[in-house]
Coordinates of C-alpha atoms and ligand atoms in Angstrom, one line a residue:
M183 CA 3.4 29.4 -53.7
P184 CA 0.4 30.8 -55.6
E185 CA 0.3 31.0 -59.4
G186 CA 2.3 34.1 -60.3
Q187 CA 4.0 35.4 -57.1
E188 CA 7.6 35.6 -57.2
P189 CA 10.0 34.6 -54.0
N190 CA 11.6 37.5 -53.1
H191 CA 15.0 36.8 -54.6
F192 CA 16.8 40.2 -53.9
L193 CA 16.5 38.8 -50.7
R194 CA 17.6 35.4 -51.0
I195 CA 20.4 36.4 -53.5
T196 CA 21.5 38.9 -50.6
L197 CA 21.4 36.1 -47.8
I198 CA 23.4 33.6 -49.9
W199 CA 25.8 36.1 -51.2
F200 CA 26.1 36.7 -47.7
V201 CA 26.9 33.3 -46.1
V202 CA 29.5 32.5 -48.7
S203 CA 31.3 35.8 -48.2
V204 CA 31.4 35.1 -44.5
I205 CA 32.6 31.1 -45.2
G206 CA 35.1 33.1 -48.2
V207 CA 36.9 35.8 -46.0
A208 CA 37.3 33.3 -43.2
L209 CA 38.9 30.8 -45.6
V210 CA 41.0 33.9 -46.9
V211 CA 41.9 35.2 -43.0
F212 CA 42.4 31.9 -41.5
V213 CA 43.5 29.2 -43.9
A214 CA 44.9 30.5 -47.0
G215 CA 46.6 34.0 -45.0
P216 CA 49.2 32.8 -43.4
G217 CA 50.7 31.1 -46.3
L218 CA 50.7 34.1 -48.8
P219 CA 53.8 34.9 -50.7
P220 CA 56.5 36.7 -49.7
G221 CA 56.5 35.0 -45.8
N222 CA 57.3 36.6 -42.9
G223 CA 61.2 36.6 -43.5
S224 CA 61.5 40.3 -42.9
V225 CA 59.2 43.1 -41.0
E226 CA 58.6 44.3 -44.9
A227 CA 57.8 40.5 -45.6
S228 CA 55.2 40.3 -42.7
G229 CA 53.4 43.6 -44.5
Q230 CA 53.3 42.6 -47.4
V231 CA 51.7 39.5 -46.2
T232 CA 49.3 41.5 -44.2
D233 CA 48.5 43.4 -47.5
N234 CA 47.9 40.1 -49.4
I235 CA 45.1 39.0 -47.5
V236 CA 43.4 42.5 -47.2
L237 CA 43.4 42.4 -50.8
M238 CA 42.5 38.7 -51.0
A239 CA 39.4 39.4 -48.6
L240 CA 38.2 42.2 -49.6
S241 CA 37.8 41.0 -53.3
V242 CA 35.7 37.8 -52.1
P243 CA 32.6 39.5 -51.1
V244 CA 32.9 41.0 -54.5
A245 CA 33.6 38.1 -56.3
A246 CA 30.8 36.1 -54.4
A247 CA 28.1 38.6 -55.8
V248 CA 28.9 37.7 -59.4
L249 CA 29.1 34.1 -58.3
V250 CA 26.3 33.9 -56.1
Y251 CA 24.3 36.2 -58.9
L252 CA 25.4 33.7 -61.7
T253 CA 24.2 30.4 -60.2
Y254 CA 21.7 31.8 -58.8
A255 CA 20.1 33.0 -62.1
I256 CA 21.2 29.6 -63.7
V257 CA 19.1 27.5 -61.1
V258 CA 16.3 30.1 -60.3
F259 CA 15.5 31.5 -63.8
R260 CA 16.0 29.2 -66.5
E261 CA 13.1 28.3 -68.5
R262 CA 11.2 25.0 -67.6
N263 CA 9.0 24.3 -70.0
P264 CA 10.8 22.3 -72.7
D265 CA 8.3 23.0 -75.3
S266 CA 7.7 26.8 -74.6
D267 CA 8.7 28.6 -77.7
V268 CA 8.4 31.8 -75.7
V269 CA 11.4 33.5 -74.4
L270 CA 10.1 35.6 -71.3
D271 CA 12.7 38.4 -70.4
G272 CA 12.9 39.9 -67.1
P273 CA 12.3 43.5 -66.1
A274 CA 15.4 45.8 -67.4
I275 CA 17.4 47.1 -64.5
R276 CA 18.6 49.7 -66.8
G277 CA 17.5 53.1 -65.2
N278 CA 17.1 51.7 -62.0
S279 CA 18.2 54.5 -59.4
S280 CA 18.6 52.7 -56.9
I281 CA 20.8 49.9 -58.4
Q282 CA 23.1 52.8 -60.1
L283 CA 23.0 54.3 -56.5
W284 CA 24.5 51.3 -54.7
W285 CA 26.9 50.4 -57.2
L286 CA 28.2 53.9 -57.1
V287 CA 28.5 54.0 -53.2
T288 CA 30.3 50.4 -53.2
T289 CA 32.7 51.1 -56.2
T290 CA 34.0 54.7 -55.0
V291 CA 34.2 53.2 -50.9
L292 CA 36.2 50.5 -51.9
V293 CA 38.1 52.2 -54.3
L294 CA 38.9 55.1 -52.4
F295 CA 39.5 52.9 -49.1
L296 CA 42.9 50.6 -50.8
A297 CA 43.8 54.1 -52.3
G298 CA 43.8 55.1 -48.9
Y299 CA 45.2 52.4 -47.3
G300 CA 48.0 51.3 -49.7
S301 CA 49.3 55.3 -49.3
I302 CA 49.4 54.5 -45.8
R303 CA 50.9 51.2 -45.8
L304 CA 53.7 52.4 -48.5
L305 CA 54.9 55.1 -46.0
A306 CA 54.6 53.0 -43.1
D307 CA 58.1 50.6 -43.3
G308 CA 59.3 51.7 -47.2
S309 CA 57.4 48.4 -48.1
G310 CA 60.5 46.9 -49.3
G311 CA 60.2 48.6 -53.2
G312 CA 63.0 50.6 -54.6
Q313 CA 62.3 54.3 -54.2
G314 CA 64.7 55.9 -55.9
P315 CA 67.8 58.1 -54.8
N316 CA 65.8 60.4 -52.6
P317 CA 62.6 57.9 -50.7
I318 CA 59.7 59.7 -49.8
A319 CA 58.9 56.5 -47.5
T320 CA 61.7 56.1 -44.9
P321 CA 60.7 53.6 -42.0
A322 CA 60.0 55.4 -38.8
S323 CA 62.7 53.1 -37.0
A324 CA 65.6 55.4 -39.1
K325 CA 65.1 58.2 -37.1
T326 CA 66.3 57.0 -34.4
T327 CA 69.3 54.5 -35.4
P328 CA 71.4 54.8 -38.9
P329 CA 71.0 51.9 -41.1
L330 CA 72.9 49.3 -42.2
Q331 CA 74.2 50.4 -45.7
V332 CA 74.5 47.6 -48.0
Q333 CA 75.1 48.5 -51.8
V334 CA 74.0 46.0 -53.9
I335 CA 76.2 45.8 -57.4
A336 CA 74.7 44.4 -60.1
Q337 CA 76.6 43.2 -63.4
Q338 CA 76.1 40.6 -66.1
W339 CA 75.5 37.9 -64.6
A340 CA 76.1 38.5 -60.6
F341 CA 75.7 40.5 -57.7
T342 CA 78.1 41.9 -55.8
Y343 CA 77.6 43.6 -52.4
R344 CA 79.8 46.7 -51.2
W345 CA 80.2 47.7 -47.5
P346 CA 81.0 51.3 -46.9
A347 CA 81.0 51.2 -42.9
Y348 CA 83.2 48.2 -43.6
G349 CA 86.3 50.4 -45.5
G350 CA 84.7 49.8 -49.1
V351 CA 85.2 46.2 -48.7
E352 CA 83.0 44.2 -52.0
T353 CA 82.3 40.5 -51.1
P354 CA 80.6 38.3 -53.2
H355 CA 77.5 37.4 -51.3
L356 CA 74.9 38.6 -49.2
E357 CA 74.7 38.3 -45.0
L358 CA 73.0 40.4 -42.8
P359 CA 72.6 40.9 -38.5
A360 CA 69.5 40.1 -37.0
N361 CA 66.5 42.4 -36.2
T362 CA 68.9 45.2 -38.1
L363 CA 67.4 48.0 -40.5
V364 CA 69.3 47.9 -43.8
E365 CA 69.1 50.7 -46.5
F366 CA 70.0 48.8 -49.5
H367 CA 71.9 51.0 -52.6
V368 CA 70.7 49.1 -56.0
T369 CA 73.2 50.2 -58.9
S370 CA 74.3 48.1 -61.8
L371 CA 77.9 48.6 -64.0
D372 CA 76.6 47.6 -67.5
V373 CA 73.4 46.9 -68.0
I374 CA 69.2 47.0 -66.5
H375 CA 68.8 44.3 -63.6
S376 CA 67.0 43.7 -60.3
F377 CA 67.5 43.2 -57.2
W378 CA 65.2 40.5 -55.7
A379 CA 65.5 39.1 -52.0
Y380 CA 62.6 37.1 -52.0
Q381 CA 62.2 35.9 -48.7
L382 CA 63.6 39.8 -47.6
A383 CA 60.2 41.0 -49.4
V384 CA 62.7 43.2 -51.0
K385 CA 63.0 43.8 -55.3
A386 CA 64.3 47.3 -56.2
D387 CA 65.7 48.2 -60.1
A388 CA 69.9 48.5 -60.7
N389 CA 69.8 50.3 -63.1
P390 CA 73.7 51.9 -64.6
G391 CA 74.1 55.4 -63.8
Q392 CA 71.5 55.0 -60.7
D393 CA 71.4 54.8 -56.4
N394 CA 68.2 52.8 -55.6
I395 CA 67.6 53.1 -51.9
A396 CA 65.2 50.1 -50.4
Y397 CA 64.8 49.3 -46.9
V398 CA 64.2 45.7 -45.3
T399 CA 64.2 45.2 -41.4
T400 CA 65.6 41.7 -41.0
K401 CA 64.2 39.8 -38.1
G402 CA 65.7 36.3 -37.2
P403 CA 68.2 33.9 -38.9
L404 CA 67.1 32.9 -42.7
E405 CA 68.4 32.2 -45.5
F406 CA 67.0 33.7 -48.8
N407 CA 67.1 33.5 -52.2
I408 CA 68.1 36.3 -54.7
R409 CA 67.6 36.5 -58.1
C410 CA 67.6 39.0 -60.7
A411 CA 64.3 40.1 -61.6
E412 CA 65.3 42.0 -65.4
L413 CA 66.0 40.3 -68.4
C414 CA 69.7 41.4 -69.1
G415 CA 71.3 38.9 -71.1
V416 CA 72.3 35.4 -72.1
W417 CA 72.8 34.3 -68.7
H418 CA 70.4 36.3 -66.9
G419 CA 68.4 33.3 -65.3
Y420 CA 71.5 32.3 -64.0
M421 CA 72.1 35.6 -62.0
F422 CA 71.0 34.2 -58.5
D423 CA 72.5 33.5 -54.9
A424 CA 71.8 32.8 -51.3
G425 CA 72.0 34.7 -48.9
R426 CA 71.5 34.6 -45.3
V427 CA 70.4 36.7 -42.0
V428 CA 72.4 35.5 -39.4
S429 CA 73.0 36.8 -35.4
K430 CA 74.6 40.1 -34.7
A431 CA 77.6 38.8 -33.5
D432 CA 77.7 36.2 -36.6
F433 CA 77.7 39.0 -38.6
A434 CA 80.5 41.4 -36.9
S435 CA 82.9 38.4 -37.4
W436 CA 81.7 37.4 -41.0
I437 CA 81.9 41.0 -42.6
K438 CA 85.6 40.9 -40.4
G439 CA 86.6 37.8 -42.5
Q440 CA 85.8 39.5 -45.4
E441 CA 87.7 42.7 -44.9
V442 CA 90.5 41.2 -44.3
Q443 CA 90.2 38.4 -46.6
F444 CA 89.7 40.8 -49.6
A445 CA 91.9 44.0 -48.4
P446 CA 93.9 43.7 -51.5
A447 CA 91.1 43.6 -53.8
T448 CA 89.8 46.4 -51.9
K449 CA 92.6 48.7 -52.2
S450 CA 91.8 48.4 -56.3
L451 CA 88.7 49.3 -56.1
P452 CA 87.5 52.8 -57.3
P453 CA 86.4 54.7 -54.0
Y454 CA 83.4 53.8 -52.8
S455 CA 80.5 56.3 -54.3
R456 CA 77.1 55.5 -55.1
T457 CA 77.3 55.0 -58.7
Y458 CA 80.4 53.9 -60.6
N459 CA 81.1 54.3 -64.5
P460 CA 82.8 51.1 -65.3
Q461 CA 84.7 52.4 -68.4
P462 CA 87.6 53.3 -66.5
L463 CA 87.7 50.5 -65.2
R464 CA 87.7 48.4 -68.3
R465 CA 90.3 50.3 -69.8
G466 CA 92.5 49.1 -67.2
G467 CA 92.7 52.2 -65.4
Ligands
CUA690 CU1 70.5 40.5 -64.3 CU2 69.1 39.2 -65.2

């Protein structure tokens, strides 16, 4: 290359960036993607895995642009003459209208796409998050088949589950039928908690006096972890349980057994309600 003639750095950087991005996106989609949390334990969980792959894949070209440029600059633009006492600066990009335009176009398109994608995904299947007492993101299948309602009652330091469709029985553990749309009604009797069923991709605040609705569509049989995800006192760390998704037949016999086993307790429970005031219970009412 003749003296004083610069190679086309922009073209070089763009080509390196493109190759790195293609490899990076392929690694995200095909290698890292299938193992991303929270796994494929429910329809909502699979949706979250897909969203995590999309977000990660979109961030790869952005990160690659930064890292490729930095590496290229360090390797190519460094001062090679150890005796040089003149620090030469390149031309400033300030006021470069082409760079400004592309910066604005790229960031605007990315942000608007993510906002649109996020909104559509949130409305599609209820997303597994608590939506308060009046959900706006109701899963489409709820219109044809009424969901199975399960009330999640948090208190220091355990979760219990109440079943309005099964005589209002309250169970100490959670089993769910496979391939079923479940409507959790999450509430608390005392302080703030959070109902987190990791493999189902459900996380919903459990607040006293609040009915917080979260949807999940179960898949096949599965064991899942339940944890409280809100600091709620000294035994917060021990507020956990294991739940199971079982076949519809196994669920039917399990809930029947629970109804029989807890029938005496059910009689002394307050009537089923979306929230409870624990005061009368504490006074022995
Ligand atoms: Cu309940 Cu933390």
